[in-house]
Short mmCIF file of C-alpha atoms in Angstrom, two decimals:
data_model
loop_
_atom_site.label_atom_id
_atom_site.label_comp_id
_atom_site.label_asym_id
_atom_site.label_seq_id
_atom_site.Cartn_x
_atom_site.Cartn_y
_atom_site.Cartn_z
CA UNK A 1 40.14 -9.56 35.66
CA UNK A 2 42.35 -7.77 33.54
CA UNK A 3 42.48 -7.99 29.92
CA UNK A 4 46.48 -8.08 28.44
CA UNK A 5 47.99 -5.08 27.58
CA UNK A 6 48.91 -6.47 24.06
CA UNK A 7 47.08 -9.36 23.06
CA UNK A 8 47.77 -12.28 22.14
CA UNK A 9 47.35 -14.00 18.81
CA UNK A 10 45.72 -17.17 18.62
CA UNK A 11 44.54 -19.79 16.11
CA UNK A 12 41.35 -20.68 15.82
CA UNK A 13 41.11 -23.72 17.61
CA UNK A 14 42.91 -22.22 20.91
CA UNK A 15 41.01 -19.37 20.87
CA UNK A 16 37.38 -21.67 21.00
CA UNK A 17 38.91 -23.49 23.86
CA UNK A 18 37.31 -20.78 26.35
CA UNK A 19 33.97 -21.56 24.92
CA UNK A 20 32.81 -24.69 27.16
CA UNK A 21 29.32 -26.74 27.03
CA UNK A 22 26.16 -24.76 28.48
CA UNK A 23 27.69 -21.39 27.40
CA UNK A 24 26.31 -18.44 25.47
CA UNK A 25 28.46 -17.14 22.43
CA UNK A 26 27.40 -13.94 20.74
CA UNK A 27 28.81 -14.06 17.63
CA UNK A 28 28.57 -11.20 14.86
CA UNK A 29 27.52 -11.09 11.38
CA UNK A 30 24.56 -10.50 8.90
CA UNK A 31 23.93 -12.75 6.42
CA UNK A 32 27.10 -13.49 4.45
CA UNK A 33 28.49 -10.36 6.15
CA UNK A 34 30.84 -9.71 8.80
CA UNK A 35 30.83 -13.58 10.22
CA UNK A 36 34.04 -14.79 11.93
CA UNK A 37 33.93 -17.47 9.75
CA UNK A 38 37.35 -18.80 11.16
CA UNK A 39 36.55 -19.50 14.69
CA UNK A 40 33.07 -20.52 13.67
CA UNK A 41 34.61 -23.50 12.09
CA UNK A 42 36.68 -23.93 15.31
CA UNK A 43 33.72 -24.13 17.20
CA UNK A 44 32.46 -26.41 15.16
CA UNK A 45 35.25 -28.53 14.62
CA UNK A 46 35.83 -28.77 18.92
CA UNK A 47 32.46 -30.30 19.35
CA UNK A 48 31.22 -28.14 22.06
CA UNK A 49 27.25 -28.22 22.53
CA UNK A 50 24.70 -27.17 24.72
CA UNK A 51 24.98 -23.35 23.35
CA UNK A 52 23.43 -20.41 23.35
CA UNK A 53 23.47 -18.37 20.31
CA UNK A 54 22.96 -15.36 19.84
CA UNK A 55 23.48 -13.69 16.22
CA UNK A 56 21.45 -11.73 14.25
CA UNK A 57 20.15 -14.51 12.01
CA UNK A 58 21.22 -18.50 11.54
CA UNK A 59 23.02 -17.92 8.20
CA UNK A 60 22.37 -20.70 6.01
CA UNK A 61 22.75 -24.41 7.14
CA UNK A 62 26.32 -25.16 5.80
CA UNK A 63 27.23 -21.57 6.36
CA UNK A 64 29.28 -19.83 8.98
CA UNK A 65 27.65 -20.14 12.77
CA UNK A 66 24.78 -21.89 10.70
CA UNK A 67 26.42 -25.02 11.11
CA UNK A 68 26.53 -24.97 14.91
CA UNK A 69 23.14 -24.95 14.35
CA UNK A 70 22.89 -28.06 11.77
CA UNK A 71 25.67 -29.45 13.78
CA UNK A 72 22.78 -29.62 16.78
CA UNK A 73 25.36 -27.75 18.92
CA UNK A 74 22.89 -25.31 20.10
CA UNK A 75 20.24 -25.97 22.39
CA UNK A 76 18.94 -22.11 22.11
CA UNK A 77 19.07 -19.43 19.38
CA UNK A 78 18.38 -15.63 20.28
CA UNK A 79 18.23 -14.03 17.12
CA UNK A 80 16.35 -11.67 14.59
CA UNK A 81 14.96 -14.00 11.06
CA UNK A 82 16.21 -17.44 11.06
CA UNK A 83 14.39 -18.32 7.76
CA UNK A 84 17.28 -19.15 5.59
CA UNK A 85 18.29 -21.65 7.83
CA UNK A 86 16.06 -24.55 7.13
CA UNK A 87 17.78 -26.17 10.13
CA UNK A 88 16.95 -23.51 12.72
CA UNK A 89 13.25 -24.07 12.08
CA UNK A 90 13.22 -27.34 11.36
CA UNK A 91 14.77 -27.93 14.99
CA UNK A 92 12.25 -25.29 16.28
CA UNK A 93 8.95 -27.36 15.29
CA UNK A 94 10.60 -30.53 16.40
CA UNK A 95 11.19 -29.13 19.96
CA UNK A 96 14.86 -29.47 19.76
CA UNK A 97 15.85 -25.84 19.84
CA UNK A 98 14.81 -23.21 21.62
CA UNK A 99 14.03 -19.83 19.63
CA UNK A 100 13.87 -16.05 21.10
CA UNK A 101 13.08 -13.70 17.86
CA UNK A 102 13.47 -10.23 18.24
CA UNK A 103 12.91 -7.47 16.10
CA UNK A 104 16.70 -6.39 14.83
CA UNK A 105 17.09 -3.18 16.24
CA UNK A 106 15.75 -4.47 19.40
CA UNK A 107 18.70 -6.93 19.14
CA UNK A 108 21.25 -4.58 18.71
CA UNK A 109 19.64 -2.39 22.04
CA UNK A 110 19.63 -4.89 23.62
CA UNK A 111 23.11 -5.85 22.98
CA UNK A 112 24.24 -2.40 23.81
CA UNK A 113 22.61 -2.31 26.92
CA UNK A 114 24.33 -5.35 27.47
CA UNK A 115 27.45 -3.92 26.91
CA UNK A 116 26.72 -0.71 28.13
CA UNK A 117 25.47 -0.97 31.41
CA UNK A 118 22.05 -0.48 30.93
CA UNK A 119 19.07 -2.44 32.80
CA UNK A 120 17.00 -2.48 29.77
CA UNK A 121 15.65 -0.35 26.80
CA UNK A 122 12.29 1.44 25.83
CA UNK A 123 11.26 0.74 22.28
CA UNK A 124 8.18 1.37 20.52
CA UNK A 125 9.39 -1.15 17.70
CA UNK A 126 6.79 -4.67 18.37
CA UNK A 127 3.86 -2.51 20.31
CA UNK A 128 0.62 -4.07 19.41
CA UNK A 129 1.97 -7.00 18.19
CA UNK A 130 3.01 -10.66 19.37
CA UNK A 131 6.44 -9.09 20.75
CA UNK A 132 4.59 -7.47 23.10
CA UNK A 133 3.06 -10.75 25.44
CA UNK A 134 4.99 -11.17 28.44
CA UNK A 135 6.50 -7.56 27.97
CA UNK A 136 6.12 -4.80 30.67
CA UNK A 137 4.86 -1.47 28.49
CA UNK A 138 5.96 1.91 29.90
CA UNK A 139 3.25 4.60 28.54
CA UNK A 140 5.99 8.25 28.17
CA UNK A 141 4.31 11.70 27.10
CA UNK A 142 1.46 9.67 25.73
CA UNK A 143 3.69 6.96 23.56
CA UNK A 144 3.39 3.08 24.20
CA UNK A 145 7.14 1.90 24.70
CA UNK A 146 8.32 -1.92 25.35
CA UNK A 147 10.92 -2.45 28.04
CA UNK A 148 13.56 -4.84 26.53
CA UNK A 149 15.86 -6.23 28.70
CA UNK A 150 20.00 -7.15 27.94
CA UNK A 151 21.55 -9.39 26.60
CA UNK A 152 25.13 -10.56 27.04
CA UNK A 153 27.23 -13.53 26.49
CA UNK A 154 29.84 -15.65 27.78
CA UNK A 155 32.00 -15.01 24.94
CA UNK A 156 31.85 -12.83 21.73
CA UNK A 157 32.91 -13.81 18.37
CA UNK A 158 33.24 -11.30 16.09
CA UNK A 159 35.18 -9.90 12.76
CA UNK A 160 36.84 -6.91 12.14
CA UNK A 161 39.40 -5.80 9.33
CA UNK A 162 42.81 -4.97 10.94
CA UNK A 163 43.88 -4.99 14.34
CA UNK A 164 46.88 -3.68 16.32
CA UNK A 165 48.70 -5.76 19.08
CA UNK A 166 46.63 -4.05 21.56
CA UNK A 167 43.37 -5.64 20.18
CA UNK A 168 42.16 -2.02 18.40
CA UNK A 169 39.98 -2.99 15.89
CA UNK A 170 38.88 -1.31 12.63
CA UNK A 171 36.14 -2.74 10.07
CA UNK A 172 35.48 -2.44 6.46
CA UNK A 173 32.07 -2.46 4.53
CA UNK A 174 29.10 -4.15 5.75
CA UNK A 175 30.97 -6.50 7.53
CA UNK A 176 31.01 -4.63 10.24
CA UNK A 177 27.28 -4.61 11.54
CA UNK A 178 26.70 -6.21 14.83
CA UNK A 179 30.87 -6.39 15.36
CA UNK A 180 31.41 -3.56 17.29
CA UNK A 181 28.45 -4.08 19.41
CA UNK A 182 29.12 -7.26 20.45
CA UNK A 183 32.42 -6.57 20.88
CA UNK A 184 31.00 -4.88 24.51
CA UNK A 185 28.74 -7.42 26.06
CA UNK A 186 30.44 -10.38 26.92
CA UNK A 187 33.09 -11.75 29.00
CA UNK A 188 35.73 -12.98 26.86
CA UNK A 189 35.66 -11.08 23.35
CA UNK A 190 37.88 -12.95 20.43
CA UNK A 191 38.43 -11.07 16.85
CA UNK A 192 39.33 -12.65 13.88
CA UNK A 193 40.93 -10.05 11.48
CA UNK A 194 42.64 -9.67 8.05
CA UNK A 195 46.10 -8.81 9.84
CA UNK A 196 47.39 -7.76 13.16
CA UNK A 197 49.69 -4.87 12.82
CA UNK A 198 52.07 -3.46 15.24
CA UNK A 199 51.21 -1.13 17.93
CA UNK A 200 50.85 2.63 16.21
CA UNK A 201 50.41 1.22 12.68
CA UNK A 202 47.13 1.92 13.16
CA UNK A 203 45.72 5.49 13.00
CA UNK A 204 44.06 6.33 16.03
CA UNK A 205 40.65 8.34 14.12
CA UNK A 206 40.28 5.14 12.40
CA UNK A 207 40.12 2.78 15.15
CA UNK A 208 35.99 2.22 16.14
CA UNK A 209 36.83 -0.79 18.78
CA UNK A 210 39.06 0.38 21.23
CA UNK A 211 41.56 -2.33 22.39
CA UNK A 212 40.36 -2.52 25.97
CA UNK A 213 37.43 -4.48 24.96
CA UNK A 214 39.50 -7.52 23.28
CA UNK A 215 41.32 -10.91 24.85
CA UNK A 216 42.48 -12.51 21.67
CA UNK A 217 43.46 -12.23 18.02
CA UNK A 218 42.98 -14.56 15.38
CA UNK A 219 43.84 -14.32 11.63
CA UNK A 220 41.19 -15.48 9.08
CA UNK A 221 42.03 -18.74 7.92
CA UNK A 222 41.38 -19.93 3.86
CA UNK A 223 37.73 -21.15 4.37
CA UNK A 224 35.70 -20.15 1.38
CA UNK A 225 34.17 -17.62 2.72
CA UNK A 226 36.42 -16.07 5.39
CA UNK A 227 38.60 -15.61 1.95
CA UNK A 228 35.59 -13.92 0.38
CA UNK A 229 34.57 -11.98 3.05
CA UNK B 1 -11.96 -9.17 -11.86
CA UNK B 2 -10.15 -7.28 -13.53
CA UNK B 3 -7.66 -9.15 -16.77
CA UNK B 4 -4.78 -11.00 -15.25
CA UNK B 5 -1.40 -9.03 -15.54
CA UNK B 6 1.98 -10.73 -16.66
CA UNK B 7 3.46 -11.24 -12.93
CA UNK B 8 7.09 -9.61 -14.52
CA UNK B 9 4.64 -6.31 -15.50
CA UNK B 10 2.92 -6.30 -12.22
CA UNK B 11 6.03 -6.58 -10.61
CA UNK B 12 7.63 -4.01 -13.01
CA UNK B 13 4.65 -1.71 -12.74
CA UNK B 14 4.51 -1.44 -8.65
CA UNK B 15 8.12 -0.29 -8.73
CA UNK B 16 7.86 2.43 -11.35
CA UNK B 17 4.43 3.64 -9.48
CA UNK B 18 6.27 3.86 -6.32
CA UNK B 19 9.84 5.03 -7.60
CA UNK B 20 7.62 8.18 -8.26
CA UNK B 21 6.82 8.90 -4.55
CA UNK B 22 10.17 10.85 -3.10
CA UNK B 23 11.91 14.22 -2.91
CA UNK B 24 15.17 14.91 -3.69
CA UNK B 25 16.89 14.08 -0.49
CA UNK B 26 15.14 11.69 0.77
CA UNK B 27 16.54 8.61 2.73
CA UNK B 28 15.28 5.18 1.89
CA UNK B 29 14.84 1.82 3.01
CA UNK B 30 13.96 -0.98 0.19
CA UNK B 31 12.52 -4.24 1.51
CA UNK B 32 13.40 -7.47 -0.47
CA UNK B 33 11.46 -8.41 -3.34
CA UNK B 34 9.38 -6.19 -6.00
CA UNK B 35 10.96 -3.13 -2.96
CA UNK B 36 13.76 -3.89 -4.73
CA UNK B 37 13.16 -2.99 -8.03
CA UNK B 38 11.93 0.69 -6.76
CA UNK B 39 15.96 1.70 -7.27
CA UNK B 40 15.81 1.33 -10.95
CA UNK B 41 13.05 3.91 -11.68
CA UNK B 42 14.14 6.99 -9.56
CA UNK B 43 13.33 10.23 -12.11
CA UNK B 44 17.06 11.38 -12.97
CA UNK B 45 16.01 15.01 -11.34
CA UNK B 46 15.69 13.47 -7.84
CA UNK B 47 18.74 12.29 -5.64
CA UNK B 48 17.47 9.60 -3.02
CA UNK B 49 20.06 7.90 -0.58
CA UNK B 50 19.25 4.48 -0.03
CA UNK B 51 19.78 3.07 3.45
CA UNK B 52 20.08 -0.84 4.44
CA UNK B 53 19.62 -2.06 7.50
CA UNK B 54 23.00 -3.96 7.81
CA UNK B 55 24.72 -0.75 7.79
CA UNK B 56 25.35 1.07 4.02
CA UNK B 57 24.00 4.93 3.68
CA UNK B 58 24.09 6.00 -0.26
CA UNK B 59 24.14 2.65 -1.74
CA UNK B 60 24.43 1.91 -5.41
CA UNK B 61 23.42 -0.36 -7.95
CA UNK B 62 24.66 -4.22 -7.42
CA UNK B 63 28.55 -4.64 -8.69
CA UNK B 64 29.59 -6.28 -11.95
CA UNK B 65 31.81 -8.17 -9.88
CA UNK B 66 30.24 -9.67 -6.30
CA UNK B 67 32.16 -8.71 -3.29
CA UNK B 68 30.74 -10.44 0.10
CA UNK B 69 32.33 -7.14 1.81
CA UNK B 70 29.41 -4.88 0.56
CA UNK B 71 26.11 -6.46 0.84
CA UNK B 72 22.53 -5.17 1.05
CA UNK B 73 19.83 -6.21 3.56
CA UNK B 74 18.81 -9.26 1.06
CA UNK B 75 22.19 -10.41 1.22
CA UNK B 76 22.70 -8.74 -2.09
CA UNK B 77 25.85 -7.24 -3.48
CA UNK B 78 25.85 -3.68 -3.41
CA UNK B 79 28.29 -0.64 -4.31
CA UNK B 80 28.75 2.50 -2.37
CA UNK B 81 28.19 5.59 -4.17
CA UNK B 82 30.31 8.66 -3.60
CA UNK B 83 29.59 10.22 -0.47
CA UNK B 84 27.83 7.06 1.03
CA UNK B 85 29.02 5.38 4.33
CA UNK B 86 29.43 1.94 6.47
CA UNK B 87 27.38 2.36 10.20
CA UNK B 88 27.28 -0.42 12.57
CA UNK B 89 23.91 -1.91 13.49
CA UNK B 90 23.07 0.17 15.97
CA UNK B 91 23.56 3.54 14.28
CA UNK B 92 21.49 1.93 11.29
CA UNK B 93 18.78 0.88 13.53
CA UNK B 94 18.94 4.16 15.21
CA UNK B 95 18.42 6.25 11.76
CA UNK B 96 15.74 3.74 11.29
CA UNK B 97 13.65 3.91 14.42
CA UNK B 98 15.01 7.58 14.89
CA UNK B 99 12.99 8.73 11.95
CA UNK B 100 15.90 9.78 10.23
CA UNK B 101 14.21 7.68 7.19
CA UNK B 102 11.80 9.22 5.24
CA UNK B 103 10.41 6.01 3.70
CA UNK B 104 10.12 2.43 3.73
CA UNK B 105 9.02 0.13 0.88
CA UNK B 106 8.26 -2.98 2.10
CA UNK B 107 5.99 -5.90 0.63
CA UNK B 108 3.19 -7.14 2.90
CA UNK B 109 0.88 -10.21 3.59
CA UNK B 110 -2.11 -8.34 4.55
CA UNK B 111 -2.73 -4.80 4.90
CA UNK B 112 -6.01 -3.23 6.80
CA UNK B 113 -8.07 -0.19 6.49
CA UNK B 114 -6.54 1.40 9.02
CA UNK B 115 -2.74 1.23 8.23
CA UNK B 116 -2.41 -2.31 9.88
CA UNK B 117 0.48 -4.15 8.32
CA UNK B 118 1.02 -8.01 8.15
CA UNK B 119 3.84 -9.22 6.76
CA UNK B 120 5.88 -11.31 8.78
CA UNK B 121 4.84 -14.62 9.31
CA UNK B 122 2.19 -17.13 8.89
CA UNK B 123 1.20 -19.24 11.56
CA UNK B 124 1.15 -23.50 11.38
CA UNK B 125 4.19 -22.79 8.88
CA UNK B 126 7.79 -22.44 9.72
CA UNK B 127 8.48 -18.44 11.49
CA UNK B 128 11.33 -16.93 9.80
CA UNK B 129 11.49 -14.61 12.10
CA UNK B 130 10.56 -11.01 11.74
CA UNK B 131 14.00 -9.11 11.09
CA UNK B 132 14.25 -5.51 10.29
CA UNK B 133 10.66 -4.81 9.85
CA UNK B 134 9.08 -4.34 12.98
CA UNK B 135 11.81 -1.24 13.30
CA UNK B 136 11.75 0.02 9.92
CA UNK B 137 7.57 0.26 9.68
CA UNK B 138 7.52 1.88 13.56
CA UNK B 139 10.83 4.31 12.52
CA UNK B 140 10.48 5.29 9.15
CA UNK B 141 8.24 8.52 8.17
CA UNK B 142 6.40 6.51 5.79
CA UNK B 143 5.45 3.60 4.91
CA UNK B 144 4.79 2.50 1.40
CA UNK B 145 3.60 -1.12 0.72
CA UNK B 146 4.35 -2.78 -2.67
CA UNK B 147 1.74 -5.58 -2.96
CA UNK B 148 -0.01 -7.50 -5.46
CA UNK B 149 -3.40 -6.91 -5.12
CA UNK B 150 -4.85 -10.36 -3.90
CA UNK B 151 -3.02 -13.43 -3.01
CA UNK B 152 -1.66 -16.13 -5.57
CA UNK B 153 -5.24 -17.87 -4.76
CA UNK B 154 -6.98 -14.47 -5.54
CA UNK B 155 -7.96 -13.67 -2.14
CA UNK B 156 -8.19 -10.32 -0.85
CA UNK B 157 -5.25 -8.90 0.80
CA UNK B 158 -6.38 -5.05 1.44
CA UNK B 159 -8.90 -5.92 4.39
CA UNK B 160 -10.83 -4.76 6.60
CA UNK B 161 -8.94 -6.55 9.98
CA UNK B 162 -5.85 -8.52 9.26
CA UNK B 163 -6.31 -12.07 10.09
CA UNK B 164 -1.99 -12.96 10.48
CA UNK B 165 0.03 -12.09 13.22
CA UNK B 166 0.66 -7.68 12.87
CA UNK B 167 4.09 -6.43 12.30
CA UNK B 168 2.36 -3.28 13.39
CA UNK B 169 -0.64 -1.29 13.94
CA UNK B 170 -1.70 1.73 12.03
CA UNK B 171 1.59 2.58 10.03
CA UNK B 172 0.73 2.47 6.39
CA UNK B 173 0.92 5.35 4.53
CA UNK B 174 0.42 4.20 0.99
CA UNK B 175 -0.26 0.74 -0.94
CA UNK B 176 0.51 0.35 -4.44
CA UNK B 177 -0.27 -2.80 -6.18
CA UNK B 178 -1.02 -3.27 -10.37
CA UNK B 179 -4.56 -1.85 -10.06
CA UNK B 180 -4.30 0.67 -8.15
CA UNK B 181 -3.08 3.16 -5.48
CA UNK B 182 -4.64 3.59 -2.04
CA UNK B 183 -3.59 6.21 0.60
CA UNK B 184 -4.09 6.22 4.54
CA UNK B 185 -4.98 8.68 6.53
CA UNK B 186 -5.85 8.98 9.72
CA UNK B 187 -7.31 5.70 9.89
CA UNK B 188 -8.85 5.68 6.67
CA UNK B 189 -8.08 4.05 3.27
CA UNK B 190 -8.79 6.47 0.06
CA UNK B 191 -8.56 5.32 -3.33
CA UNK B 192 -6.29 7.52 -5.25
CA UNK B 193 -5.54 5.87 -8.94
CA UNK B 194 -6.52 2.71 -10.89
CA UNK B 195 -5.13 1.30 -13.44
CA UNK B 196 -6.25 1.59 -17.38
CA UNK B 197 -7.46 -1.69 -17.61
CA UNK B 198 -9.66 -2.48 -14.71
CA UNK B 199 -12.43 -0.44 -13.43
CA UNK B 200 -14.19 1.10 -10.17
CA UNK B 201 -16.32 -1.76 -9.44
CA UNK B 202 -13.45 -4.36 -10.37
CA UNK B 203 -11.26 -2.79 -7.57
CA UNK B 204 -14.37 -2.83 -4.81
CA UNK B 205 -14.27 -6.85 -6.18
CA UNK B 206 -11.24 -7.40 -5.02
CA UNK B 207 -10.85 -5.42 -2.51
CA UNK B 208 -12.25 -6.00 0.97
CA UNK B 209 -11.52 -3.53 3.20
CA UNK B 210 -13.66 -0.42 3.11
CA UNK B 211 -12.79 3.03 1.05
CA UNK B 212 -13.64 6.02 -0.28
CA UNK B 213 -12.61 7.33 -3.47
CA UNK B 214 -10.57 10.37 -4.71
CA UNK B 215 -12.64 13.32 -6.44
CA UNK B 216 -11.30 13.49 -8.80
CA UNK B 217 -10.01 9.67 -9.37
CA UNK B 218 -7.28 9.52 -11.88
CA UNK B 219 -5.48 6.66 -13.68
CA UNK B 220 -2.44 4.68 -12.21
CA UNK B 221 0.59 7.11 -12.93
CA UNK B 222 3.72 5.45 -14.71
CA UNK B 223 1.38 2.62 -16.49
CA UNK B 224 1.65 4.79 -19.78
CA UNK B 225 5.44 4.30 -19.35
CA UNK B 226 5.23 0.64 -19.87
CA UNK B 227 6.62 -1.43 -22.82
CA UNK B 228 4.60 -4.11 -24.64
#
């Protein structure tokens, strides 16, 4: 289906309300960086459980989509170090959570494969190692390569800086990591940004996510972080 | 054994030791921990650009003032020198794996004769999960370990086989720890410099993996650098 021409802008909680038991959310970040901190807290504020979640890391238990985890919204995390999460692991060993660890720029290939149309990637990133069990490996011009397969998502969370009524996106500092990424592999893609400007406000050599790939805006709220961040 | 070092000196010393190792130009990756420290003993006659795998090229020294919009791989606040850039995650991790790096310094577990690095997770405890390395030691041009020389407990980490789970096989290029400075090449370990306290047969002590030694072998570079 169609995305809208010029999106529209949402709060927090409204924008969640696509996100439904049993789904996957890929939602963007690294660390403190680049989280949607906003519609995080939506998410877990509505309740919704039974997720998959797929981020780079867990963030920390009482941080960002960290507290989906604590919350025991998530029956699955697909992610690359979950270690400053004591939740995520503690879940883990209990047999409450399921846990996919990939090595992080397998993640992101994987994500753009997702996004991108590809039916997998080669890497060389994991050969030898426990990555490798249950992995096809694809020997080219003498080189041992892993074939990763996609990954996508119901719906993408992510954070940019400012966006224009047709959902272009621009990103500042390290925040932007996995954003623009994600932004491509999933079915319903929601942005929380600093501002939404007005369509041609924004230059066109600045924009990195072009508007096509978002359904809905949402303006960071005054959580601690979203402030900070 | 050799005398016990201050842990802030050993710590101090690995960095310095290491800081030593680039060209002007080079692109770098710092791991968390002593890695770290590397950035504060560049020689002022060479320019390194230091890479992070969430996505800063030509970052600088942490900020008086933390801003959550410019963090390093740690989570650490960072500044961005003139010239220096923002990527997205896959454009980092594509200079990584790309070999667009020209060195990694990353801390390790366990290290074997043969370049085998360990340093992602121990099994029966909780699995952080294996982040960045697995790329960075595959993608970078070389690998540089920062280690202490045995474990906490004083066992050997420089072995023979590791015993943990491999980040990867066959990738390290160099290990410094406070005693002394191994390289690997083509499968085998060389020792290179020792420190001015400890001796030949102190290092084969504490060292279980198998080496030769440099002709001739000379003393740990930097250590005469050091302040009381």
């Amino acid at each position: 289906m169609a995305k809208k021409v010029i999106k529209p802008v949402l709060s927090a909680a409204e924008a969640v309300k696509c996100i439904k038991p049993g789904m996957s959310v890929i939602i963007g970040g690294f660390n403190y960086g680049g989280i949607p901190y906003t519609l995080v807290d939506a998410l877990v504020e509505s309740g919704v459980g039974e997720l998959t979640l797929i981020a780079n890391d867990t963030a920390y238990e009482d941080v960002g989509h960290g507290k989906l985890v604590a919350n025991g919204q998530v029956k699955k995390v697909v992610a690359s170090h979950v270690g400053l999460n004591k939740k995520t692991g503690q879940f883990y060993m209990e047999g409450k959570l399921e846990l996919e660890l990939c090595p992080q720029g397998t993640f992101v290939e994987r994500i753009r494969a997702g996004g991108f149309g590809l039916g997998g990637i080669l890497t060389p990133t994991g050969v030898g190692t426990v990555v490798e069990e249950g992995k096809q490996v694809l020997e080219i011009d003498g080189k041992k390569y892993l074939l990763e397969l996609p990954l996508r998502a119901n719906v993408a969370l992510i954070r940019a800086y400012q966006a224009d009524r047709m959902g272009n996106l621009t990103y500042f500092g390290t925040n932007r990591n996995f954003n623009p990424i994600m932004a491509t592999a999933a079915d319903y893609v929601v942005a929380e940004v600093d501002s939404v400007l007005e369509v041609g406000e924004l230059d066109p050599n600045e924009i990195v996510t072009p508007g096509i790939l978002i359904d809905a805006l949402v303006v960071k709220g005054d959580n601690y972080y979203a402030n900070r961040t | 054994m050799p005398i016990e070092l201050n842990e802030e000196m050993v710590r101090q010393r690995i960095a310095r030791r290491i800081a030593r190792e680039f060209h002007d130009g080079d692109v770098v990756n710092l791991g968390i921990g002593i890695p770290t420290l590397v950035s504060d003993y560049i020689p002022e006659d060479v320019r390194v650009i230091f890479q992070t795998e969430n996505g800063a090229v030509g970052a600088g020294p942490a900020p008086d003032k933390s801003d959550l919009r410019f963090i390093g791989a740690g989570g650490r606040p960072l500044t961005i020198l003139p010239g220096g850039c923002f990527v997205a995650s896959d454009l980092s991790f594509g200079l990584i794996r790309g070999g667009h790096v020209d060195a990694t310094v990353l801390g390790a577990l366990q290290v074997s004769q043969e370049g085998d690095l360990a340093n992602w997770m121990v099994p029966g405890k909780i699995v952080p999960g294996m982040g960045g390395a697995m790329d960075l030691v595959v993608g970078a041009r070389r690998v540089i370990i920062a280690t202490t020389h045995t474990t906490k407990k004083g066992e050997a980490k420089i072995l023979r086989k590791c015993t943990l789970p491999l980040t990867a096989k066959g990738v390290v290029k160099l290990i410094a720890t406070e005693y002394a400075v191994f390289s690997i090449e083509k499968g085998q370990l060389k020792l290179l410099e020792i420190a001015p306290e400890t001796t030949l047969d102190e290092i084969r002590a504490i060292t279980e993996a198998d080496f030769t030694v440099a002709d001739p072998l000379i003393t740990m570079q930097g250590t005469e650098e050091e302040k009381a």
